[in-house]
Coordinates of C-alpha atoms in Angstrom, one line a residue:
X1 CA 40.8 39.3 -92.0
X2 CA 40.6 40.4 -88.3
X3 CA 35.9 40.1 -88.8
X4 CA 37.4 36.2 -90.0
X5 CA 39.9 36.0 -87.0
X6 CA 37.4 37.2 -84.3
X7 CA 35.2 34.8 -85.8
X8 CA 37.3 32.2 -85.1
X9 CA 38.1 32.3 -81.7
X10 CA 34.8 33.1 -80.9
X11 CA 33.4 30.3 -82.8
X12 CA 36.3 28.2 -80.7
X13 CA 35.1 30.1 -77.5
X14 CA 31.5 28.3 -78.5
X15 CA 33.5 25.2 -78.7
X16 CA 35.0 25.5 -75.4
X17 CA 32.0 26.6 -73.2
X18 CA 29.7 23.2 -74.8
X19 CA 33.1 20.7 -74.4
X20 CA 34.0 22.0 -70.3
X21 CA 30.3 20.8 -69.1
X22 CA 29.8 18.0 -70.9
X23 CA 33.5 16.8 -69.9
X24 CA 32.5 17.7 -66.1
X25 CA 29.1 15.7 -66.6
X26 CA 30.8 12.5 -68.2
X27 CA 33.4 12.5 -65.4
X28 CA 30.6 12.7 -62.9
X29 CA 28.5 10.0 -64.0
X30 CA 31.9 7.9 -63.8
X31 CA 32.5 9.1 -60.3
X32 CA 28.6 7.8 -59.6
X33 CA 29.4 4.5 -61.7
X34 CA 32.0 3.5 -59.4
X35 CA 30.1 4.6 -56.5
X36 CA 27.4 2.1 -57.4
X37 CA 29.7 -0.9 -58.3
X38 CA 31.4 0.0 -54.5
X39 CA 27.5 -0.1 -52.9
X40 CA 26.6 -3.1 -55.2
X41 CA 29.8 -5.3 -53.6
X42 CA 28.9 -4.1 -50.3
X43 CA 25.8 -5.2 -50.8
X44 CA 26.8 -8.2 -52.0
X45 CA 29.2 -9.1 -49.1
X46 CA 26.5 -8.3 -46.4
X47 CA 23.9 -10.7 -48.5
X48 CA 26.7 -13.4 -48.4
X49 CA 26.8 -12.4 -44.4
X50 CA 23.8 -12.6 -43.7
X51 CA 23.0 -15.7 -45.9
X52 CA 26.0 -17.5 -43.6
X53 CA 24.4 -16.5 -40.3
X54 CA 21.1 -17.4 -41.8
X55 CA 22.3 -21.1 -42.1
X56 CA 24.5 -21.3 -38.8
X57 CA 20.9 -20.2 -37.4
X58 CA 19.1 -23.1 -39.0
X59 CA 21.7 -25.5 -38.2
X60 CA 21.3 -24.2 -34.3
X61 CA 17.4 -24.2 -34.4
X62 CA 17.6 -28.1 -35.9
X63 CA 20.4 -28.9 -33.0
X64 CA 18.0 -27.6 -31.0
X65 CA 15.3 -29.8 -32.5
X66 CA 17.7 -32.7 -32.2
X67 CA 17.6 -32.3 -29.1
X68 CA 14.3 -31.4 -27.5
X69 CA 13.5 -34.9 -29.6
X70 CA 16.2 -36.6 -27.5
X71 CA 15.2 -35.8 -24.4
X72 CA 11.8 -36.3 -25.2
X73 CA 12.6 -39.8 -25.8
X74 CA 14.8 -39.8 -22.6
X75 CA 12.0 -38.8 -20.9
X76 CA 9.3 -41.4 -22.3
X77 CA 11.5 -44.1 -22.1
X78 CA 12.2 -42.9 -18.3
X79 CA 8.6 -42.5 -18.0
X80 CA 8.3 -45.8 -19.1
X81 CA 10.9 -47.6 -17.3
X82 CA 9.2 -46.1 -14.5
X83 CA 5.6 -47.3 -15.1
X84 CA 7.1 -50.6 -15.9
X85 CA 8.3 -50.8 -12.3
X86 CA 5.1 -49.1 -10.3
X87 CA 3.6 -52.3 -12.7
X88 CA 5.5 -54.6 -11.3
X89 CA 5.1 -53.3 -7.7
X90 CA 1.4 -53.5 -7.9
X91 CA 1.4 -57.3 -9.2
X92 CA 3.6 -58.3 -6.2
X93 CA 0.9 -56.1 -4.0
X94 CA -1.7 -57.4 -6.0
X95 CA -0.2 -61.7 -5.0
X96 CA 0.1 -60.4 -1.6
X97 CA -3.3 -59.7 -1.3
X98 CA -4.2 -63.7 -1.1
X99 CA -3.3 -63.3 2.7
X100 CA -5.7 -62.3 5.2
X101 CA -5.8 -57.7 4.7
X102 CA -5.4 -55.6 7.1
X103 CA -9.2 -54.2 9.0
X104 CA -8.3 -50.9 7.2
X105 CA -8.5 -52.5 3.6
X106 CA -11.7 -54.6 4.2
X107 CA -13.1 -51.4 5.0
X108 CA -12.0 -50.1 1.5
X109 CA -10.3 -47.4 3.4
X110 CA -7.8 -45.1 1.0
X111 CA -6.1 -42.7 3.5
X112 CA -2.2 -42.3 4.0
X113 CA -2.7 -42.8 7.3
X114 CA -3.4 -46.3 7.8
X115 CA -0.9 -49.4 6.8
X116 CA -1.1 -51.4 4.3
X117 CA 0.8 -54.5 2.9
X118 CA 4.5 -53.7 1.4
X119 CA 6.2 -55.7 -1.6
X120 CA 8.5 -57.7 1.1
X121 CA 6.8 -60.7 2.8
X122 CA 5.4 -59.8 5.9
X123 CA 6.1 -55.8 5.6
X124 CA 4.3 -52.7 5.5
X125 CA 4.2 -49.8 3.4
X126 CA 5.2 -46.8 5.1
X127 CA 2.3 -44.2 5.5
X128 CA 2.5 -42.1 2.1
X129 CA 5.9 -43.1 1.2
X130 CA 6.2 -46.7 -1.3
X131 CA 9.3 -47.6 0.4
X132 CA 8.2 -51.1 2.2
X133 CA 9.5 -52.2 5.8
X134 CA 9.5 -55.8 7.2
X135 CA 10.9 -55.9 10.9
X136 CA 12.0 -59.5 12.0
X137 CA 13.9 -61.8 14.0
X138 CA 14.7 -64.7 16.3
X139 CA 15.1 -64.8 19.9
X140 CA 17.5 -68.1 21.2
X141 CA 17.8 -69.5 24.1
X142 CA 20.4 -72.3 25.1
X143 CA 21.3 -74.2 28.0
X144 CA 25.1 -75.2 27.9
X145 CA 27.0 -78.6 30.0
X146 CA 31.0 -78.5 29.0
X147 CA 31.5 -81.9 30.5
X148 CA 35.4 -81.7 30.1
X149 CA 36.4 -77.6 30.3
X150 CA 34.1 -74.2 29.2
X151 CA 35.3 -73.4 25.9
X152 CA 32.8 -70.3 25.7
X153 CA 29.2 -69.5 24.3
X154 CA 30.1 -72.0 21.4
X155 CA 32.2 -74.9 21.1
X156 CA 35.7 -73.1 20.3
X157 CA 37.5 -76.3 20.4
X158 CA 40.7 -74.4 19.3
X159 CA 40.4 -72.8 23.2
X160 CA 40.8 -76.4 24.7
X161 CA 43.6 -77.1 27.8
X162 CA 45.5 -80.2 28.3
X163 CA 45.2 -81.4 31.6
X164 CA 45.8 -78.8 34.2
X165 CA 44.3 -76.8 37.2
X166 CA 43.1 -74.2 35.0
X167 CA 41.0 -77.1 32.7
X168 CA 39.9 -78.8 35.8
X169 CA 38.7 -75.3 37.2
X170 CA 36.1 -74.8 34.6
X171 CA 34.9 -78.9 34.0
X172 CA 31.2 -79.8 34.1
X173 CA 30.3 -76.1 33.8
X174 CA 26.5 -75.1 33.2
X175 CA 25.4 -72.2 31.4
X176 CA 22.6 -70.3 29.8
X177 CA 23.0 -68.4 26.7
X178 CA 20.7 -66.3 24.7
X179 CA 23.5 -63.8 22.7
X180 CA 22.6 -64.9 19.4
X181 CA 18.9 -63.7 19.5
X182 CA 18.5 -61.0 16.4
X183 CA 17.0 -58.0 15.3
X184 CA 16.2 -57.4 11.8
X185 CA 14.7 -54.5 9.8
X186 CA 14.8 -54.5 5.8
X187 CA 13.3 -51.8 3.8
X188 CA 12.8 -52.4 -0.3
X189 CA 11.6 -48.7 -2.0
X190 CA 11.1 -49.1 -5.6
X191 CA 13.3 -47.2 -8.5
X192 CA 13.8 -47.3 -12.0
X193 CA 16.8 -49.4 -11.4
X194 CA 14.9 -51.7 -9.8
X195 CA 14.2 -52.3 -5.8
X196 CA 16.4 -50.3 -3.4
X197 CA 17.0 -52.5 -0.3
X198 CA 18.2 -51.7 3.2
X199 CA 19.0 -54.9 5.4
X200 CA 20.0 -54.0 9.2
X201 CA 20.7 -56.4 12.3
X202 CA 21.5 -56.5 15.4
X203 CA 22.4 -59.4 17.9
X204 CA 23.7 -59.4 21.6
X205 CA 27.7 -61.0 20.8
X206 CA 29.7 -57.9 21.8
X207 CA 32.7 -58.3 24.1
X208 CA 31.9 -58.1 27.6
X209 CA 34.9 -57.1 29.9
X210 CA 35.2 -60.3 32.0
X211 CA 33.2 -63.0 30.1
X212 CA 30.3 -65.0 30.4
X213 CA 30.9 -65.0 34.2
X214 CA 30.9 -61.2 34.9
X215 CA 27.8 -61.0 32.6
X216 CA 25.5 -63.1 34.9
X217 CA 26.9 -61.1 37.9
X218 CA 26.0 -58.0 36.1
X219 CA 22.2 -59.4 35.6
X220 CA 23.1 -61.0 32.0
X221 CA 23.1 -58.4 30.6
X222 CA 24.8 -58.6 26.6
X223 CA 26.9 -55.9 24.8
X224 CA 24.9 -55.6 21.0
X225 CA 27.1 -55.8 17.8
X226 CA 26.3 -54.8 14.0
X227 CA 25.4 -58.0 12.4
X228 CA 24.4 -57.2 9.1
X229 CA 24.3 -53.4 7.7
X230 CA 23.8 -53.1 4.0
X231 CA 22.2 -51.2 1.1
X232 CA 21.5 -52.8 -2.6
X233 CA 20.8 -51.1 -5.6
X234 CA 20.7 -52.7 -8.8
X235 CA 23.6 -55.3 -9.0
X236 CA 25.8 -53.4 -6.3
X237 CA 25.7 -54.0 -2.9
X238 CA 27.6 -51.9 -0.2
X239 CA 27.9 -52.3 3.3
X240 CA 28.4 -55.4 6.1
X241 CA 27.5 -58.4 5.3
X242 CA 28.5 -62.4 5.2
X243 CA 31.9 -62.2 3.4
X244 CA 31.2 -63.0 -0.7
X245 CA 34.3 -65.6 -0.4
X246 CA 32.5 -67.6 2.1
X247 CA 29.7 -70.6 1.2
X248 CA 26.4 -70.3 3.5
X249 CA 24.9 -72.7 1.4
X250 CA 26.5 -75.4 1.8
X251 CA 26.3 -75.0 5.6
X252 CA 24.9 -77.3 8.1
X253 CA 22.3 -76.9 10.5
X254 CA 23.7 -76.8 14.3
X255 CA 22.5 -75.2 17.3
X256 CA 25.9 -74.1 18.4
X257 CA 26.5 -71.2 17.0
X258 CA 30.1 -72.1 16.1
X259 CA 29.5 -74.8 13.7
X260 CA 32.1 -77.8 12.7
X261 CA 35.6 -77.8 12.9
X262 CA 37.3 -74.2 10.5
X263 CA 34.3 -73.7 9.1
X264 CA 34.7 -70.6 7.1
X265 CA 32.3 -67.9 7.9
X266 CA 33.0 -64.2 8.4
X267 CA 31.4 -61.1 8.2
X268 CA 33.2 -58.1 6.5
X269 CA 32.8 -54.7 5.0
X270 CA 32.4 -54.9 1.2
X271 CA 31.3 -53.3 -2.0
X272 CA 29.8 -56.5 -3.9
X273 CA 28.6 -56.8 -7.6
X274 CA 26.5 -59.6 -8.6
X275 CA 25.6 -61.0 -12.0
X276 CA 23.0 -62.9 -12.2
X277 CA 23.6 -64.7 -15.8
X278 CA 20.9 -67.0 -16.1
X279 CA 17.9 -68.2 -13.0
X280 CA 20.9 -71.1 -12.7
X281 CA 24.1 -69.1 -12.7
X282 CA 25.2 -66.6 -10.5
X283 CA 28.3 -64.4 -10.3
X284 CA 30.0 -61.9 -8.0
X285 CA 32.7 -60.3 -7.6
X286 CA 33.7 -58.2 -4.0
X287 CA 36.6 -55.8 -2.7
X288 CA 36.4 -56.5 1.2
X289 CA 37.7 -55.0 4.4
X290 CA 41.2 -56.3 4.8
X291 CA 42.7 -57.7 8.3
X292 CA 46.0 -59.1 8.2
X293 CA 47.1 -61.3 11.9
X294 CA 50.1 -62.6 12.7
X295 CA 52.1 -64.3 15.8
X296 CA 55.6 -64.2 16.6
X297 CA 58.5 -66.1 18.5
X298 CA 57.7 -63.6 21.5
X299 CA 54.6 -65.5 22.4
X300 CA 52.2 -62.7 20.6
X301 CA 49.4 -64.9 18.9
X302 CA 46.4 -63.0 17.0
X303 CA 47.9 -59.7 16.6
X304 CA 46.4 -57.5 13.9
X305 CA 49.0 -56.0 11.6
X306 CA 49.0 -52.3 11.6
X307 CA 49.2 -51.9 7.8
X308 CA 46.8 -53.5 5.0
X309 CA 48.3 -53.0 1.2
X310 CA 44.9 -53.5 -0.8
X311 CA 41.5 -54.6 -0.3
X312 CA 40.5 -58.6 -0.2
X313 CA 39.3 -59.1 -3.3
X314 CA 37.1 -62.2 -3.7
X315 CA 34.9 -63.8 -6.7
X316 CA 32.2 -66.3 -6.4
X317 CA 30.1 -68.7 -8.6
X318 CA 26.9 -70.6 -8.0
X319 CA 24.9 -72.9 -9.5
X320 CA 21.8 -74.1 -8.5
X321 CA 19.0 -76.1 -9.6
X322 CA 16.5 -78.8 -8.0
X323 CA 19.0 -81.8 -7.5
X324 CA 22.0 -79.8 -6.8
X325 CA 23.7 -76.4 -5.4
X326 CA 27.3 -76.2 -6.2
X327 CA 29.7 -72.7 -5.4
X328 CA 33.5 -72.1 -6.2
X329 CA 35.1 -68.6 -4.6
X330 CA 38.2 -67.7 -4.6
X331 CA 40.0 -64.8 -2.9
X332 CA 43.5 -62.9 -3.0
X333 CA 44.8 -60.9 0.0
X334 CA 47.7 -59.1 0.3
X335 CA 49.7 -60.3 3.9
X336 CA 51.5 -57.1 5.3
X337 CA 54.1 -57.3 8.3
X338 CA 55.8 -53.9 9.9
X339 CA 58.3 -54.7 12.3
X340 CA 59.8 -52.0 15.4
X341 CA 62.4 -50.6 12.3
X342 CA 59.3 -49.8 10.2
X343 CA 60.5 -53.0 7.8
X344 CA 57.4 -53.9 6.0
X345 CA 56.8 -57.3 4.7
X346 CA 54.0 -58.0 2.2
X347 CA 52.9 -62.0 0.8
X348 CA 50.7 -62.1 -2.0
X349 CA 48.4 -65.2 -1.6
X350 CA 45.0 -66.4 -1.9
X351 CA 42.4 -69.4 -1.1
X352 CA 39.3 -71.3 -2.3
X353 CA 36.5 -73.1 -1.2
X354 CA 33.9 -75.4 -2.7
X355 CA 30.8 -76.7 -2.1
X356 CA 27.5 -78.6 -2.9
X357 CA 24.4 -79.5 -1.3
X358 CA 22.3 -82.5 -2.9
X359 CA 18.5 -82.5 -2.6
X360 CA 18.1 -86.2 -2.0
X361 CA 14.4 -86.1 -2.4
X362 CA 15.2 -84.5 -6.2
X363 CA 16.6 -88.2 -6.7
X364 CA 14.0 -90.2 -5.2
X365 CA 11.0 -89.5 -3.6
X366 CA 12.0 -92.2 -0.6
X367 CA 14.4 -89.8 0.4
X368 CA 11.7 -87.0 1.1
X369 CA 13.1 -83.5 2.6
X370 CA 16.6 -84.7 3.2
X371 CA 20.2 -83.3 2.0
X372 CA 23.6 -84.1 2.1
X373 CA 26.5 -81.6 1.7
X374 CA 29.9 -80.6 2.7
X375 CA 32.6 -78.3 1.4
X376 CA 36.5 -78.1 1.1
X377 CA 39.0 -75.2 1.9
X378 CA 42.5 -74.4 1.2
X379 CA 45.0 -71.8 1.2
X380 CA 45.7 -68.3 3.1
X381 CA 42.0 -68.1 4.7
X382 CA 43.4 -66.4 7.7
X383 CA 40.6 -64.1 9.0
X384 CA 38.0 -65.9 7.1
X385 CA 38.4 -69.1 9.8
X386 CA 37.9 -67.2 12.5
X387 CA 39.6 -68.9 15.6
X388 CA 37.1 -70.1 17.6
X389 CA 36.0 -72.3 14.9
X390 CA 39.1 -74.3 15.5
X391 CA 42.5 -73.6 15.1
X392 CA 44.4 -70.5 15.6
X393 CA 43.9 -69.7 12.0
X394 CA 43.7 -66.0 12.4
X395 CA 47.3 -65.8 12.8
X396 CA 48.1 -66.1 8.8
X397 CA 51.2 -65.0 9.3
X398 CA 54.5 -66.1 11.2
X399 CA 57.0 -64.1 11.7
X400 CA 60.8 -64.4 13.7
X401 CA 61.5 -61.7 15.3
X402 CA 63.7 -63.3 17.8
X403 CA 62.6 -63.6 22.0
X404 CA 64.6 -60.0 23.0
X405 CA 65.2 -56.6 22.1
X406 CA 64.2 -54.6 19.2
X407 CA 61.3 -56.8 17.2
X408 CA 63.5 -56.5 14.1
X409 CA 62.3 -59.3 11.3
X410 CA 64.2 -62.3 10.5
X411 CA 61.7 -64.0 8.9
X412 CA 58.3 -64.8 7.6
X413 CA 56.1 -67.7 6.4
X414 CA 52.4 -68.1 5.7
X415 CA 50.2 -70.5 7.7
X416 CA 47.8 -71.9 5.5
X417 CA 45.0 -74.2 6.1
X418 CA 43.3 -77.2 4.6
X419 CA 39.7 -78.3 5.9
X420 CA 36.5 -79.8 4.8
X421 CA 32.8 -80.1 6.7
X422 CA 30.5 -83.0 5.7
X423 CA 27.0 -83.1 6.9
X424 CA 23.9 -85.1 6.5
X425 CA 20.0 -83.9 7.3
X426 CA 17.2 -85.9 7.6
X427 CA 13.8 -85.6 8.2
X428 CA 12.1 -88.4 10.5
X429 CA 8.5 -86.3 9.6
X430 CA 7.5 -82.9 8.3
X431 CA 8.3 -81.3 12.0
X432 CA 11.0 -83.5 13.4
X433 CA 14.6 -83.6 11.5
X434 CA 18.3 -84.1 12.7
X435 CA 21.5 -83.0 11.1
X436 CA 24.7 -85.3 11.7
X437 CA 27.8 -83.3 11.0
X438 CA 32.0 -83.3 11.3
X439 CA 34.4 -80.6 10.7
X440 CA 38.2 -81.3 10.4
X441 CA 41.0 -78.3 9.9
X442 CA 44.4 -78.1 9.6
X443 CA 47.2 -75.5 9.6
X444 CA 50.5 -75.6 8.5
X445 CA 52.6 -74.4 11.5
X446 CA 55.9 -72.5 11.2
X447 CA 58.8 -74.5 12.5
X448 CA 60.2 -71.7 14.0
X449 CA 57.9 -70.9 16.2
X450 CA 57.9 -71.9 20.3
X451 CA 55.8 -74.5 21.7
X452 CA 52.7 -72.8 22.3
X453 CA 49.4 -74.7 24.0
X454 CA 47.2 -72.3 22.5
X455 CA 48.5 -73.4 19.1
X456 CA 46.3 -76.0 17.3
X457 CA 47.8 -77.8 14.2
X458 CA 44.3 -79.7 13.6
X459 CA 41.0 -79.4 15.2
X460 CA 38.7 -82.1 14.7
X461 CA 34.4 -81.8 15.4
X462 CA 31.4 -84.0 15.2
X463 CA 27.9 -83.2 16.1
X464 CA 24.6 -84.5 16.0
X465 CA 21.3 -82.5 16.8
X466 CA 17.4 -83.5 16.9
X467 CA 14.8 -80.3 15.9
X468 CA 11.4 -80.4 16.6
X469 CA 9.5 -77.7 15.1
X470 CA 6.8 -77.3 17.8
X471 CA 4.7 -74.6 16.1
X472 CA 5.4 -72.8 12.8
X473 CA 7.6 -70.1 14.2
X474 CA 9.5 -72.2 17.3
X475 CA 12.4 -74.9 16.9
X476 CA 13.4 -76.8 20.3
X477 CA 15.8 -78.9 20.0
X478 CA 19.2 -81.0 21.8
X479 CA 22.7 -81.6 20.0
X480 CA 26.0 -83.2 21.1
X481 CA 29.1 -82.3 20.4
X482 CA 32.3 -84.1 20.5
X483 CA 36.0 -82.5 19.5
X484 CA 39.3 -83.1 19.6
X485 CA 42.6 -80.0 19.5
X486 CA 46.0 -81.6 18.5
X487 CA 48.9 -79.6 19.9
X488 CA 52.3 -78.9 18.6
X489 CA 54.2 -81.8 18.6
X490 CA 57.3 -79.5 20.3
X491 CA 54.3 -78.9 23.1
X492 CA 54.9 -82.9 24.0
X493 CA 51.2 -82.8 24.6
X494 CA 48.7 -85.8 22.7
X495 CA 45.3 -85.1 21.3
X496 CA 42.8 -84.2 23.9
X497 CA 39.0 -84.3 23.5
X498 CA 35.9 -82.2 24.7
X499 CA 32.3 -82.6 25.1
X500 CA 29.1 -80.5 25.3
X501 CA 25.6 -80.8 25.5
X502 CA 23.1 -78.0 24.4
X503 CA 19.3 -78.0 24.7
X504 CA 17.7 -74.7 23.7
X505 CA 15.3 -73.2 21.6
X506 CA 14.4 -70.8 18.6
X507 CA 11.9 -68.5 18.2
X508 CA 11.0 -66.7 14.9
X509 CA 9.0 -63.2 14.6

């Protein structure tokens, strides 16, 4: 019984020592099970990693495709544009070349050195560069008779005296007068955005300390001013130039250099854009330099106002075809008055013009070269009329302040104008031609104001010329001139009336 016991435990010893290892195997290969399903999800998370930054890599390298395509396109359609415009360049050199060329081009000569014809008519192109420059010009001459009193270089009819030792000092005064010759230079450089113009003049009107006289004491010699300074590119336009409100167009041809009677004209600072809609239709639109003037019950007449609110802002619209030129313009200004208490005053207000110029010959061939025209004005113009063109229009604005102490504001009012200039051109042969022209303006005075002589509540003008174009480039010529300055009626002085002669001449270059 104890041989059958020992047999039994050792037979459950043998048991033991075959069950411990394989247990320990079987829990290891667990253990290394779980270990792979851990690896296996790693490996599956870093696959699903790097399949996401696999994708955000394509998207970037087709971005990046996107783009090099874009401004590949950009660049060809630059490219082009730019092509398109040396194209165009060379076809205007190309028509120019049906003038006489220069001794360097009938030699065939290529070399950056030596000038050749620009895209402007009658410029050059600057040696190496494309950028073509036309300089240009007039020089005047004129020989002045005020039979009745000197009113100044032009006929500033608003300047006229009634009867008095001062008017009868200055009667059947001579002078000469060349002030109004002009310099030019333009420049037109090509760009993709189409020619880049410069346009720059100069002419001999600057204020002289002492006037006309002192000048021909101090051997004649004239103070130049900034005529014209102004860049273009595209449809803007930036820089001085004839206001965008006023209508040249429509203007008559005299040799005084004032024109009829308020004839709006003015040059101003300005950023312009201009549409042109059709070859018929124009439009533009400015923001101009604003100058507000005013006079007061203290006698001060033309005084600039020390504060400007806003730019002028000004639009214009033309229409022109063979018969007929036609504009409307329009502009609103913003009046500002600062009295000796710092008391501003500000008048919104505005004015129009418009005007047409008929080609006669466009009706009926009888008719030939000649033209009638004329246009109309109305409102706030202030500025725009400058004085010597008539009236004392400058002064928009009149303002009470009373006669003594402190210039404290009692009141205002605008001073606005009506006027129109008519004019008829005819041509008695292809070289000789006359213009007949009158100018008429009026200004709505305030009542409150003193009786003033310098004052003018209408100026009236007529004037008739004969041109005789002697060469191509020269115009000689004589014109009459006849006006008329009616005072305030608390003045107690009637109408009075000027005269001038004028014989002078133009030369072009």
């Amino acid at each position: 019984m104890k041989l059958g016991v020992r047999r039994g435990l050792m037979s459950s010893a043998a048991i033991l020592a075959v069950w411990f290892p394989m247990a320990a195997h079987a829990q290891s290969v667990t253990d290394m099970q779980a270990q792979i399903d851990q690896l296996s999800a790693q490996l599956k998370a870093l696959s699903s990693k790097l399949q996401t930054v696999q994708t955000h890599e394509a998207q970037e390298r087709a971005e990046q495709a996107r783009q090099r395509a874009a401004a590949a396109q950009l660049a060809s359609r630059q490219e082009r544009d730019e092509a398109l415009v040396i194209q165009h360049n060379k076809a205007a050199q190309v028509a120019l070349q049906a003038v006489s060329p220069t001794r360097a081009e009938q030699r065939g000569v290529v070399n950056d050195q030596y000038v050749t014809k620009g895209v402007l008519p009658g410029s050059f192109l600057i040696p190496g560069t494309d950028t073509s420059i036309h300089v240009g010009g007039f020089v005047n001459l004129q020989a002045e008779y005020n039979a009745t009193q000197n009113l100044g270089p032009k006929f500033s009819i608003g300047n006229l005296l009634p009867n008095s030792p001062a008017r009868r000092a200055t009667q059947g005064d001579f002078q000469y007068n060349s002030k109004v010759s002009r310099l030019v230079v333009q420049s037109s450089t090509p760009s993709r955005f189409g020619p880049v113009t410069t346009n720059f003049a100069l002419d001999f009107y600057g204020y002289v300390a002492g006037g006309d006289y002192n000048q021909a004491l101090q051997n004649n010699s004239y103070s130049a001013r900034i005529v014209y300074a102004f860049g273009t590119i595209g449809p803007v336009t930036l820089g001085m130039l004839n206001s965008n409100f006023i209508d040249n167009n429509d203007t008559p041809e005299t040799m005084d250099f004032a024109g009829p009677a308020g004839l709006p004209a003015e040059r101003t600072e300005q950023i312009r854009y201009t549409w042109p809609v059709n070859k018929q239709n124009i439009l533009s639109f400015a923001a101009e330099n604003p100058q507000s003037g005013y006079q007061d019950t203290r006698d001060n007449i033309e005084v600039a106002s020390p504060t400007e609110p806003m730019p002028d802002f000004s639009i214009r619209y033309q229409y022109t075809n063979d018969l007929v030129h036609v504009q409307l313009s329009g502009i609103l200004r913003d009046i500002a008055y600062s009295d000796g208490f710092g008391d501003r005053t500000s008048h919104m207000t505005g004015a129009a013009i418009i005007g047409s110029t008929v080609n006669l010959g466009a009706l009926n061939k009888v008719f030939g070269k000649d033209n009638i025209g004329g246009q109309y004005w109305t409102g706030s113009i202030g500025r725009y009329i400058p004085d010597d063109f008539g009236a004392n229009v400058a002064s928009v604005l009149a303002v009470n302040n009373g006669t003594t102490g402190t210039p404290k504001t009692l009141g205002t009012k605008l001073q606005d104008d009506q006027g129109f200039t008519l004019y008829y051109q005819h041509f008695w042969m292809p070289t000789l031609r006359s213009t007949v022209a009158i100018g008429y303006n009026h200004q709505n005075l305030a009542a409150f104001l003193p009786a003033d002589t310098a004052n003018a509540v209408a100026t009236k003008t007529v004037s008739a010329n004969i041109l005789w174009r002697a060469v191509p480039s020269a115009d000689i010529g004589i014109e009459f001139l006849l006006g008329q300055k009616q005072f305030q009626k608390s003045t107690g002085v009637p109408p009075k009336n000027a005269e001038k002669i004028l014989f002078g001449g133009t030369w072009h270059f």
